[in-house]
Short mmCIF file of C-alpha atoms in Angstrom, two decimals:
data_model
loop_
_atom_site.label_atom_id
_atom_site.label_comp_id
_atom_site.label_asym_id
_atom_site.label_seq_id
_atom_site.Cartn_x
_atom_site.Cartn_y
_atom_site.Cartn_z
CA MET I 1 116.85 -14.98 -93.27
CA ARG I 2 120.06 -16.77 -92.30
CA SER I 3 123.73 -16.43 -93.05
CA ALA I 4 125.16 -19.01 -95.44
CA GLY I 5 128.69 -17.61 -95.20
CA ASP I 6 130.60 -14.31 -95.07
CA ASP I 7 129.01 -12.97 -98.27
CA LEU I 8 125.87 -15.11 -98.54
CA ILE I 9 122.32 -14.71 -97.20
CA SER I 10 119.80 -17.55 -97.36
CA VAL I 11 116.03 -16.96 -97.36
CA ALA I 12 113.70 -19.86 -96.59
CA VAL I 13 110.61 -20.21 -98.82
CA SER I 14 107.73 -22.68 -99.08
CA GLY I 15 108.82 -24.66 -102.13
CA PRO I 16 110.32 -24.74 -105.64
CA SER I 17 107.84 -22.46 -107.35
CA ALA I 18 108.05 -19.79 -104.61
CA ALA I 19 111.85 -20.08 -104.77
CA GLN I 20 111.90 -19.60 -108.56
CA GLY I 21 109.53 -16.61 -108.33
CA LEU I 22 111.52 -14.88 -105.59
CA ALA I 23 114.85 -15.56 -107.29
CA GLU I 24 113.60 -14.09 -110.57
CA SER I 25 112.38 -10.92 -108.90
CA LEU I 26 115.66 -10.54 -106.94
CA ARG I 27 117.67 -11.01 -110.13
CA ARG I 28 115.68 -8.24 -111.76
CA SER I 29 116.84 -5.76 -109.11
CA SER I 30 120.49 -6.22 -110.24
CA ARG I 31 121.67 -5.57 -106.69
CA TRP I 32 123.15 -9.02 -106.10
CA ILE I 33 126.20 -10.69 -107.60
CA ASP I 34 124.37 -14.03 -107.78
CA VAL I 35 120.84 -15.12 -106.92
CA VAL I 36 120.36 -18.87 -106.79
CA ALA I 37 117.17 -20.78 -105.95
CA GLY I 38 117.17 -24.11 -104.16
CA ILE I 39 114.20 -26.38 -103.55
CA ASP I 40 112.99 -24.43 -100.52
CA SER I 41 115.40 -21.50 -100.24
CA VAL I 42 117.04 -18.70 -102.19
CA VAL I 43 120.62 -17.57 -101.56
CA VAL I 44 122.00 -14.19 -102.62
CA ARG I 45 125.67 -13.27 -102.77
CA PHE I 46 126.57 -9.68 -101.98
CA ASP I 47 129.83 -7.76 -102.28
CA ALA I 48 131.12 -7.90 -98.71
CA ALA I 49 133.96 -5.51 -99.57
CA ILE I 50 131.45 -2.76 -100.33
CA ILE I 51 128.35 -3.33 -98.19
CA ASP I 52 127.97 -4.57 -94.64
CA ARG I 53 125.92 -7.66 -93.92
CA ALA I 54 123.42 -5.55 -91.94
CA GLN I 55 122.89 -3.25 -94.93
CA ALA I 56 122.56 -6.21 -97.27
CA GLU I 57 119.97 -7.79 -94.99
CA THR I 58 117.94 -4.58 -94.76
CA ARG I 59 118.05 -4.26 -98.53
CA LEU I 60 116.95 -7.87 -98.97
CA GLU I 61 114.12 -7.47 -96.46
CA GLY I 62 112.84 -4.50 -98.46
CA GLU I 63 112.88 -6.55 -101.64
CA LEU I 64 111.08 -9.46 -99.98
CA GLU I 65 108.18 -7.14 -99.15
CA GLU I 66 107.65 -6.20 -102.78
CA THR I 67 105.17 -8.58 -104.40
CA PRO I 68 107.10 -10.87 -106.71
CA ALA I 69 105.86 -10.79 -110.27
CA ARG I 70 103.95 -13.88 -111.37
CA ARG I 71 106.18 -16.27 -113.27
CA ALA I 72 105.42 -17.08 -116.86
CA VAL I 73 105.47 -20.88 -116.75
CA PRO I 74 106.76 -22.52 -119.94
CA LYS I 75 104.06 -24.72 -121.49
CA GLN I 76 106.37 -27.08 -123.33
CA THR I 77 106.32 -30.83 -122.78
CA ILE I 78 109.43 -32.93 -123.39
CA VAL I 79 109.46 -36.72 -123.62
CA VAL I 80 112.52 -38.26 -121.97
CA PRO I 81 113.10 -41.90 -122.95
CA VAL I 82 114.80 -43.79 -120.09
CA ALA I 83 116.60 -47.14 -120.23
CA TYR I 84 116.19 -48.42 -116.67
CA GLY I 85 118.65 -50.56 -114.71
CA GLY I 86 121.68 -52.53 -115.81
CA GLU I 87 124.72 -50.44 -116.63
CA ASN I 88 122.43 -47.50 -117.45
CA GLY I 89 121.10 -47.46 -113.90
CA PRO I 90 123.68 -49.21 -111.72
CA ASP I 91 121.82 -48.54 -108.45
CA LEU I 92 118.36 -49.71 -109.56
CA GLU I 93 118.73 -53.19 -108.12
CA GLN I 94 119.87 -51.89 -104.73
CA VAL I 95 117.17 -49.20 -104.70
CA CYS I 96 114.44 -51.74 -105.51
CA GLN I 97 115.69 -54.03 -102.78
CA GLN I 98 115.60 -51.19 -100.29
CA LEU I 99 112.12 -50.11 -101.37
CA GLY I 100 110.74 -53.66 -101.54
CA LEU I 101 109.74 -53.31 -105.19
CA SER I 102 110.43 -55.36 -108.29
CA GLN I 103 112.20 -53.49 -111.10
CA GLN I 104 108.97 -53.66 -113.15
CA GLU I 105 107.01 -52.11 -110.28
CA PHE I 106 109.65 -49.41 -109.91
CA ILE I 107 109.53 -48.58 -113.63
CA GLY I 108 105.73 -48.50 -113.51
CA LEU I 109 105.83 -45.96 -110.69
CA HIS I 110 108.64 -43.85 -112.14
CA THR I 111 107.40 -43.46 -115.73
CA GLY I 112 104.85 -40.71 -116.30
CA GLU I 113 104.42 -36.95 -116.29
CA TYR I 114 106.28 -34.54 -113.99
CA THR I 115 107.18 -30.87 -113.64
CA VAL I 116 110.74 -29.48 -113.64
CA ASP I 117 111.25 -27.83 -110.23
CA MET I 118 114.49 -26.12 -111.12
CA LEU I 119 117.81 -26.26 -112.93
CA GLY I 120 121.04 -26.25 -110.95
CA PHE I 121 124.11 -28.18 -109.86
CA ILE I 122 125.74 -28.36 -113.34
CA PRO I 123 124.64 -26.66 -116.58
CA GLY I 124 121.28 -28.12 -117.54
CA PHE I 125 120.88 -30.55 -114.60
CA ALA I 126 117.15 -30.71 -113.90
CA TYR I 127 115.47 -31.35 -110.56
CA ILE I 128 112.10 -32.98 -111.21
CA GLY I 129 109.63 -33.20 -108.35
CA GLY I 130 106.49 -35.19 -107.64
CA LEU I 131 107.92 -38.71 -107.31
CA ASP I 132 105.58 -41.35 -105.94
CA GLU I 133 106.00 -41.58 -102.15
CA ARG I 134 107.04 -45.21 -102.52
CA LEU I 135 110.20 -44.13 -104.40
CA ASN I 136 111.78 -42.10 -101.63
CA VAL I 137 115.50 -42.86 -101.10
CA ASP I 138 118.51 -41.06 -99.64
CA ARG I 139 121.51 -39.64 -101.47
CA LEU I 140 124.57 -41.87 -101.59
CA ALA I 141 126.65 -41.73 -98.41
CA GLU I 142 129.74 -41.28 -100.57
CA PRO I 143 129.21 -39.38 -103.83
CA ARG I 144 130.41 -41.01 -107.08
CA GLN I 145 133.39 -39.41 -108.75
CA PHE I 146 132.00 -40.10 -112.20
CA VAL I 147 128.42 -40.16 -113.44
CA ALA I 148 127.73 -40.53 -117.18
CA ALA I 149 125.83 -37.77 -119.03
CA GLY I 150 122.13 -38.58 -119.36
CA SER I 151 122.04 -40.53 -116.11
CA VAL I 152 118.77 -40.40 -114.17
CA GLY I 153 119.02 -40.41 -110.38
CA ILE I 154 116.50 -40.25 -107.58
CA ALA I 155 116.84 -38.83 -104.07
CA GLY I 156 114.64 -37.11 -101.52
CA GLY I 157 111.44 -37.54 -103.54
CA ARG I 158 112.84 -36.13 -106.77
CA SER I 159 114.42 -37.31 -109.98
CA GLY I 160 117.58 -35.64 -111.21
CA LEU I 161 118.74 -35.58 -114.82
CA TYR I 162 122.52 -35.46 -115.16
CA SER I 163 123.04 -33.26 -118.22
CA LEU I 164 126.84 -33.70 -118.29
CA PRO I 165 129.41 -36.20 -117.08
CA GLY I 166 130.93 -35.54 -113.67
CA PRO I 167 130.67 -36.35 -109.98
CA GLY I 168 127.26 -37.02 -108.46
CA GLY I 169 125.59 -38.14 -105.27
CA TRP I 170 122.20 -39.54 -106.36
CA PRO I 171 121.49 -43.25 -106.72
CA LEU I 172 121.29 -43.89 -110.49
CA ILE I 173 118.27 -45.79 -111.79
CA GLY I 174 118.50 -45.27 -115.55
CA ARG I 175 119.82 -43.20 -118.39
CA THR I 176 118.42 -41.18 -121.27
CA SER I 177 119.82 -40.37 -124.71
CA CYS I 178 118.19 -36.91 -124.51
CA ARG I 179 120.77 -34.15 -124.84
CA LEU I 180 120.04 -31.71 -122.02
CA PHE I 181 122.73 -29.10 -122.59
CA ASP I 182 124.27 -27.90 -125.85
CA ALA I 183 126.85 -25.16 -125.46
CA SER I 184 126.77 -24.39 -129.19
CA ALA I 185 122.99 -23.75 -129.34
CA PRO I 186 121.60 -20.20 -129.06
CA ASP I 187 119.79 -21.38 -125.91
CA PRO I 188 121.97 -24.16 -124.51
CA PHE I 189 119.39 -25.26 -121.93
CA VAL I 190 116.83 -27.77 -123.19
CA LEU I 191 114.75 -27.77 -119.97
CA SER I 192 113.68 -24.96 -117.68
CA ALA I 193 111.77 -24.65 -114.41
CA GLY I 194 108.04 -25.24 -114.87
CA MET I 195 108.33 -27.39 -118.02
CA THR I 196 106.56 -30.75 -118.23
CA VAL I 197 108.70 -33.88 -118.58
CA VAL I 198 107.38 -37.34 -119.46
CA PHE I 199 109.57 -40.34 -118.57
CA GLU I 200 109.04 -43.24 -120.98
CA ALA I 201 110.68 -46.62 -120.51
CA VAL I 202 112.78 -47.89 -123.43
CA GLU I 203 114.72 -51.15 -123.73
CA SER I 204 118.01 -49.57 -124.79
CA LEU I 205 119.47 -46.20 -125.74
CA MET R 1 151.10 -13.99 -132.66
CA THR R 2 151.05 -17.61 -131.58
CA VAL R 3 152.46 -20.06 -129.09
CA SER R 4 152.30 -23.82 -129.57
CA VAL R 5 151.94 -26.52 -126.95
CA ILE R 6 154.83 -29.00 -126.85
CA LYS R 7 153.89 -30.80 -123.63
CA PRO R 8 150.46 -30.02 -122.23
CA GLY R 9 151.01 -31.44 -118.72
CA LEU R 10 148.35 -33.13 -116.63
CA GLN R 11 145.74 -30.41 -117.01
CA THR R 12 146.59 -27.01 -118.41
CA THR R 13 143.68 -24.69 -119.14
CA ILE R 14 143.09 -21.10 -120.15
CA GLN R 15 141.39 -19.21 -117.32
CA SER R 16 140.08 -15.66 -117.16
CA ALA R 17 137.32 -13.95 -115.16
CA ALA R 18 134.69 -16.00 -113.32
CA ARG R 19 131.25 -16.54 -114.87
CA THR R 20 128.74 -14.71 -112.72
CA GLY R 21 124.98 -14.38 -112.85
CA MET R 22 124.33 -17.82 -114.39
CA ARG R 23 124.53 -20.02 -111.32
CA HIS R 24 120.75 -20.38 -111.31
CA LEU R 25 121.11 -22.33 -114.58
CA GLY R 26 123.76 -24.59 -113.09
CA VAL R 27 126.68 -22.72 -114.68
CA PRO R 28 129.62 -22.58 -112.25
CA ALA R 29 132.10 -19.75 -111.76
CA SER R 30 135.23 -21.35 -113.22
CA GLY R 31 138.19 -18.97 -113.59
CA PRO R 32 141.57 -19.58 -111.96
CA ALA R 33 141.50 -21.82 -108.89
CA ASP R 34 144.07 -19.43 -107.37
CA ALA R 35 142.90 -16.11 -108.77
CA LEU R 36 145.42 -14.08 -106.78
CA SER R 37 148.44 -15.89 -108.21
CA MET R 38 147.09 -15.49 -111.75
CA ALA R 39 146.55 -11.78 -111.13
CA LEU R 40 150.19 -11.47 -110.00
CA ALA R 41 151.37 -13.07 -113.26
CA ASN R 42 149.18 -10.77 -115.31
CA ARG R 43 150.45 -7.76 -113.36
CA LEU R 44 154.05 -8.47 -114.43
CA VAL R 45 153.15 -8.32 -118.12
CA GLY R 46 150.90 -5.27 -117.89
CA ASN R 47 147.59 -7.15 -118.18
CA LEU R 48 144.39 -6.73 -116.21
CA ALA R 49 144.14 -9.11 -113.23
CA THR R 50 141.63 -11.34 -115.03
CA ALA R 51 143.23 -11.39 -118.50
CA SER R 52 143.27 -14.90 -120.05
CA ALA R 53 146.32 -16.85 -118.88
CA LEU R 54 147.36 -20.49 -118.41
CA GLU R 55 146.77 -22.55 -115.29
CA THR R 56 148.85 -25.71 -114.96
CA THR R 57 148.13 -28.60 -112.59
CA LEU R 58 150.93 -30.32 -110.62
CA THR R 59 153.00 -31.27 -113.68
CA GLY R 60 153.72 -28.02 -115.54
CA VAL R 61 153.69 -27.31 -119.27
CA SER R 62 156.05 -26.74 -122.19
CA LEU R 63 155.41 -24.10 -124.85
CA LYS R 64 157.12 -22.81 -128.00
CA PHE R 65 156.78 -19.15 -128.87
CA GLU R 66 156.51 -18.13 -132.53
CA VAL R 67 157.04 -14.45 -131.82
CA ASP R 68 158.87 -12.18 -129.36
CA THR R 69 156.80 -11.34 -126.32
CA GLY R 70 156.80 -10.98 -122.53
CA ILE R 71 155.69 -13.62 -120.06
CA ALA R 72 155.54 -14.10 -116.30
CA ILE R 73 155.19 -17.17 -114.09
CA THR R 74 153.66 -17.26 -110.59
CA GLY R 75 151.83 -19.65 -108.28
CA ALA R 76 153.14 -23.08 -107.31
CA PRO R 77 156.97 -22.99 -107.30
CA ALA R 78 158.51 -25.09 -110.08
CA ARG R 79 161.77 -25.22 -112.01
CA CYS R 80 161.28 -23.06 -115.06
CA ALA R 81 163.52 -22.54 -118.07
CA VAL R 82 163.62 -20.79 -121.41
CA ASN R 83 165.47 -23.13 -123.74
CA ASN R 84 167.93 -24.50 -121.20
CA ASP R 85 168.42 -21.38 -119.12
CA ALA R 86 166.75 -21.34 -115.74
CA ILE R 87 164.38 -18.43 -115.21
CA GLU R 88 162.79 -17.05 -112.09
CA GLN R 89 159.17 -16.81 -111.18
CA HIS R 90 157.70 -13.43 -110.28
CA THR R 91 159.67 -11.47 -112.88
CA THR R 92 158.88 -10.22 -116.36
CA ILE R 93 160.68 -12.47 -118.86
CA VAL R 94 161.27 -11.56 -122.49
CA VAL R 95 161.01 -14.55 -124.83
CA ARG R 96 162.09 -14.58 -128.48
CA SER R 97 160.55 -16.27 -131.47
CA GLY R 98 161.57 -19.94 -131.37
CA ASP R 99 162.16 -20.02 -127.61
CA VAL R 100 160.84 -22.98 -125.65
CA LEU R 101 159.46 -22.32 -122.18
CA THR R 102 159.42 -25.25 -119.78
CA VAL R 103 157.49 -25.09 -116.52
CA GLY R 104 158.42 -28.06 -114.35
CA ALA R 105 156.37 -30.00 -111.85
CA ALA R 106 155.05 -28.05 -108.86
CA GLU R 107 157.36 -28.53 -105.88
CA HIS R 108 154.76 -27.25 -103.43
CA GLY R 109 151.17 -26.24 -104.07
CA ALA R 110 149.20 -27.40 -107.09
CA ARG R 111 148.90 -24.73 -109.77
CA THR R 112 151.41 -22.57 -111.61
CA TYR R 113 150.25 -19.66 -113.78
CA VAL R 114 151.77 -18.43 -117.03
CA ALA R 115 150.66 -15.00 -118.24
CA ILE R 116 151.50 -13.65 -121.68
CA ALA R 117 151.63 -9.94 -122.45
CA GLY R 118 148.36 -8.83 -124.02
CA GLY R 119 146.49 -11.94 -122.81
CA LEU R 120 145.65 -15.15 -124.68
CA ASN R 121 142.79 -15.17 -127.16
CA ALA R 122 140.15 -17.61 -126.00
CA ASP R 123 136.61 -18.71 -126.84
CA GLU R 124 134.08 -16.67 -124.91
CA THR R 125 131.00 -18.68 -123.94
CA LEU R 126 128.24 -17.66 -121.52
CA GLY R 127 130.02 -14.43 -120.66
CA SER R 128 133.57 -15.59 -119.92
CA SER R 129 136.57 -17.14 -121.64
CA SER R 130 137.44 -19.29 -118.63
CA THR R 131 137.61 -22.99 -119.43
CA TYR R 132 134.90 -25.17 -117.87
CA MET R 133 135.79 -28.64 -119.09
CA THR R 134 132.67 -30.47 -117.93
CA ALA R 135 130.47 -28.54 -120.36
CA GLY R 136 133.18 -27.64 -122.87
CA LEU R 137 132.87 -23.90 -122.27
CA GLY R 138 135.43 -21.17 -122.93
CA GLY R 139 139.20 -21.43 -123.14
CA HIS R 140 140.66 -23.41 -126.02
CA CYS R 141 137.77 -25.50 -127.43
CA GLY R 142 136.42 -25.83 -123.88
CA ARG R 143 139.07 -28.34 -122.87
CA ALA R 144 142.52 -28.79 -121.35
CA LEU R 145 145.39 -28.16 -123.77
CA LEU R 146 146.73 -30.99 -125.92
CA GLU R 147 150.10 -31.42 -127.60
CA GLY R 148 150.17 -29.47 -130.84
CA ASP R 149 147.52 -26.92 -129.87
CA VAL R 150 148.29 -23.46 -131.18
CA LEU R 151 147.15 -20.52 -129.08
CA SER R 152 147.10 -16.93 -130.25
CA PHE R 153 147.50 -13.75 -128.28
CA GLN R 154 147.29 -10.02 -128.66
CA GLU R 155 150.18 -8.06 -130.08
CA LEU R 156 152.07 -6.00 -127.57
CA GLY R 157 150.99 -2.36 -127.90
CA SER R 158 154.05 -0.79 -126.32
CA ASP R 159 157.36 -1.76 -124.78
CA LEU R 160 157.04 -4.05 -121.82
CA GLU R 161 158.18 -2.76 -118.46
CA GLN R 162 160.58 -5.11 -116.63
CA LEU R 163 158.98 -5.84 -113.27
CA ALA R 164 159.39 -8.15 -110.33
CA THR R 165 156.79 -8.88 -107.66
CA PRO R 166 157.91 -7.07 -104.48
CA ASP R 167 158.86 -9.56 -101.75
CA GLU R 168 155.90 -8.67 -99.56
CA PHE R 169 153.52 -9.72 -102.34
CA ARG R 170 155.09 -13.09 -103.11
CA LEU R 171 152.59 -15.55 -101.74
CA PRO R 172 154.31 -18.26 -99.73
CA ILE R 173 153.29 -21.63 -101.11
CA LEU R 174 154.12 -24.35 -98.62
CA ASP R 175 152.64 -27.65 -97.43
CA SER R 176 150.52 -26.48 -94.52
CA TRP R 177 147.59 -24.10 -94.80
CA SER R 178 145.15 -22.25 -92.58
CA VAL R 179 142.21 -20.45 -94.13
CA ARG R 180 139.57 -18.33 -92.47
CA ALA R 181 136.04 -19.68 -92.57
CA CYS R 182 132.56 -18.84 -91.31
CA HIS R 183 129.52 -20.84 -90.36
CA SER R 184 127.04 -21.76 -93.07
CA VAL R 185 123.37 -22.68 -93.01
CA GLU R 186 123.71 -26.21 -91.60
CA THR R 187 126.74 -25.70 -89.31
CA ALA R 188 124.48 -26.13 -86.30
CA SER R 189 123.67 -29.67 -87.47
CA LEU R 190 127.25 -30.80 -86.71
CA SER R 191 127.44 -32.99 -83.65
CA ASP R 192 130.82 -31.46 -82.75
CA PRO R 193 131.94 -28.31 -84.63
CA SER R 194 135.37 -28.50 -82.97
CA GLN R 195 136.08 -31.50 -85.23
CA LEU R 196 135.87 -29.11 -88.20
CA PHE R 197 137.10 -25.71 -87.05
CA ASP R 198 140.54 -24.93 -85.66
CA THR R 199 141.73 -28.50 -86.11
CA ARG R 200 144.20 -30.09 -88.53
CA MET R 201 142.93 -32.10 -91.50
CA THR R 202 144.67 -33.59 -94.54
CA VAL R 203 143.99 -32.77 -98.18
CA SER R 204 142.99 -36.05 -99.86
CA ASN R 205 143.87 -37.10 -103.39
CA ARG R 206 140.27 -36.45 -104.40
CA SER R 207 141.15 -32.91 -105.32
CA ASP R 208 140.35 -31.07 -108.50
CA ARG R 209 138.83 -27.83 -109.79
CA MET R 210 135.40 -28.95 -108.55
CA GLY R 211 136.30 -29.64 -104.97
CA ILE R 212 138.70 -30.97 -102.41
CA ARG R 213 137.90 -33.78 -100.03
CA LEU R 214 139.45 -33.53 -96.58
CA ASP R 215 140.55 -36.43 -94.45
CA GLY R 216 140.43 -36.07 -90.71
CA GLN R 217 138.03 -37.01 -88.00
CA ARG R 218 134.79 -38.28 -89.47
CA LEU R 219 132.10 -35.69 -88.94
CA SER R 220 128.48 -36.36 -88.28
CA THR R 221 125.39 -34.20 -88.66
CA ASP R 222 121.81 -34.73 -87.65
CA ILE R 223 120.69 -34.28 -91.27
CA GLY R 224 119.99 -37.43 -93.29
CA GLY R 225 120.33 -38.02 -97.00
CA GLN R 226 117.18 -36.17 -97.95
CA MET R 227 118.01 -32.51 -97.42
CA PRO R 228 116.26 -30.44 -100.13
CA SER R 229 118.92 -29.32 -102.63
CA ALA R 230 120.12 -25.85 -101.76
CA PRO R 231 122.38 -23.20 -103.34
CA VAL R 232 126.14 -23.66 -102.92
CA PHE R 233 129.14 -21.53 -103.88
CA PRO R 234 132.92 -21.93 -104.12
CA GLY R 235 134.25 -22.08 -100.59
CA ILE R 236 131.23 -23.86 -99.13
CA VAL R 237 132.22 -26.95 -97.16
CA GLN R 238 129.72 -29.81 -97.47
CA CYS R 239 129.46 -32.97 -95.43
CA PRO R 240 128.04 -36.14 -96.98
CA ALA R 241 126.89 -39.02 -94.80
CA ASP R 242 130.32 -40.69 -94.98
CA GLY R 243 131.59 -37.88 -92.74
CA HIS R 244 134.41 -36.69 -95.02
CA PRO R 245 133.87 -32.99 -95.68
CA PHE R 246 134.70 -31.44 -99.04
CA ILE R 247 135.39 -27.83 -99.98
CA LEU R 248 133.80 -26.63 -103.18
CA SER R 249 136.18 -25.00 -105.62
CA VAL R 250 135.71 -22.85 -108.74
CA ASP R 251 134.11 -25.49 -111.00
CA SER R 252 131.76 -26.84 -108.32
CA GLY R 253 128.05 -27.30 -108.96
CA THR R 254 125.63 -24.55 -108.03
CA THR R 255 123.17 -26.48 -105.87
CA GLY R 256 123.63 -29.53 -103.69
CA GLY R 257 121.93 -31.55 -101.01
CA TYR R 258 124.68 -32.30 -98.52
CA PRO R 259 124.71 -30.15 -95.36
CA ARG R 260 126.64 -26.88 -95.76
CA ILE R 261 128.75 -26.87 -92.63
CA ALA R 262 131.15 -23.96 -93.28
CA LYS R 263 132.22 -21.43 -95.88
CA VAL R 264 135.79 -20.40 -96.59
CA ALA R 265 135.91 -16.63 -96.33
CA ARG R 266 136.07 -14.76 -99.65
CA ALA R 267 139.44 -13.27 -98.65
CA ASP R 268 141.07 -16.72 -98.55
CA LEU R 269 139.29 -18.51 -101.40
CA HIS R 270 142.35 -18.23 -103.65
CA ILE R 271 144.27 -20.56 -101.33
CA ILE R 272 141.94 -23.47 -102.17
CA GLY R 273 143.53 -23.58 -105.62
CA GLN R 274 146.93 -24.47 -104.16
CA LEU R 275 145.88 -27.33 -101.88
CA ARG R 276 147.80 -30.43 -102.80
CA PRO R 277 147.06 -34.01 -101.76
CA GLY R 278 148.80 -34.72 -98.45
CA ASN R 279 148.93 -31.06 -97.35
CA SER R 280 147.94 -30.14 -93.81
CA PHE R 281 144.86 -27.94 -93.68
CA ALA R 282 142.82 -26.07 -91.07
CA LEU R 283 139.75 -23.86 -91.05
CA LEU R 284 140.09 -20.91 -88.68
CA ARG R 285 136.71 -19.90 -87.33
CA ARG R 286 135.59 -16.33 -87.98
CA THR R 287 132.31 -14.47 -87.61
CA ASP R 288 130.84 -12.98 -90.79
CA GLU R 289 131.72 -9.50 -89.49
CA GLN R 290 135.37 -10.43 -88.80
CA ALA R 291 135.62 -11.99 -92.25
CA ALA R 292 134.27 -8.83 -93.92
CA LYS R 293 136.72 -6.66 -91.98
CA GLU R 294 139.61 -8.95 -92.92
CA LEU R 295 138.55 -8.89 -96.57
CA ARG R 296 138.74 -5.09 -96.57
CA GLU R 297 142.12 -5.19 -94.85
CA LYS R 298 143.42 -7.68 -97.40
CA HIS R 299 142.20 -5.50 -100.27
CA ALA R 300 143.87 -2.45 -98.70
CA TYR R 301 147.16 -4.36 -98.33
CA TRP R 302 147.21 -5.70 -101.90
CA ARG R 303 145.89 -2.62 -103.67
CA SER R 304 149.26 -0.87 -103.75
CA TRP R 305 150.63 -3.62 -106.02
CA LEU R 306 147.40 -4.92 -107.60
CA PRO R 307 145.06 -1.96 -108.13
CA ASP R 308 142.29 -4.31 -109.36
CA VAL R 309 142.69 -6.84 -106.52
CA ALA R 310 138.95 -6.64 -105.71
CA SER R 311 138.21 -8.36 -109.03
CA VAL R 312 140.08 -11.49 -107.90
CA ILE R 313 139.64 -11.76 -104.12
#
């Protein structure tokens, strides 16, 4: 357990599925203003005007000891068509150069079946784990101010699906026409943690 | 009960309470970037601190009222007028049907707030009527106001009390800021924390409701570009590999993979909304315990004028 700020406590966990499970069980207790999972941590926000950090930590420790309920993993599979490179994936060339791969080799390694690790960042943005080890690149040193909706990035062994336009820090390798967030739908989130995603290469969107 | 938009300004949005409890789905807080100033405007027209009101950005706004009502203006100082008569900020103003309110460009700070008695009607999505433009949530059609937009508001239930913000509660909005901040999870990764805390930096022109990039000494951390994405909140200061830290504001994402090197204390988060490109800025280092104590002191100070201050800071 570590402090993440004056009203934040971070708990380290083993990975995305442990983080999702712990976050869900902490949310159920309704004791925290926000409970957010990361890839290998969960952060809770408490009301620092009402409870002391020490009390909050004791409370959290107690909750960590309770066995988290097993997550119901969604069985759905969603096919995500991706147009790789060019203006759809402006960093693909640079990424391939860095990785010593041709664009065709890259696409061959990137297409296929994956699991959604988590949602986060912006509404509907999906973190998708399990990238081939040969596709491991860093985030951009300077984040972009504008990334188009549907953009597909990679960083740190994961793919990221940009559900909405906005700033972003992942090298962009392609783009999909899949709509990943629809505010007017009863459930605006198309993807959720645990779902299966299949990347398929297409020529154009 | 309507008001129409004559000049929308650079970015004028309806803001209300923050969205909470949905960050795990990537839904940010939104709400006013300077929640304390908006609460002060609402206070002067008898509204709750988080009632829907307008937030302008740098350039102001111009509105025509189609009915008599009460308004109040707070936040970034700007020349304001009803028709051609200058009006003051921080007082309850009665406007008549047909009156045109003009809020000029911010002279200092970044955001001026206009509250209307009864509160504006706004679209409520995902639990709040605050505008989040990126996803088109809340506010007026989920976007910044455009010329010709017509907004409606609640009818005034009773006579409006004429109020003015007492001097001791008028937030000074100048060009140099110091905010209190604590360590965050990756602060220890900084090669030299004294380059971040208790030192002067400059607010860059990359500043919006998502975040504010700071110019100063280039920072370095011992974390590369592959940190596993981790939860972030408004007030968190992140440091990408280019060494220019940025402070997350109300519309910031909910997870991110740049090192979290500080967090602006909850008590001073409202100040982030007034940072203007070129302003001088410093983070004053506090322990978590000091920050909590100062938060309680700030609440105690403000409560005599804003009974619901804890809902905004």
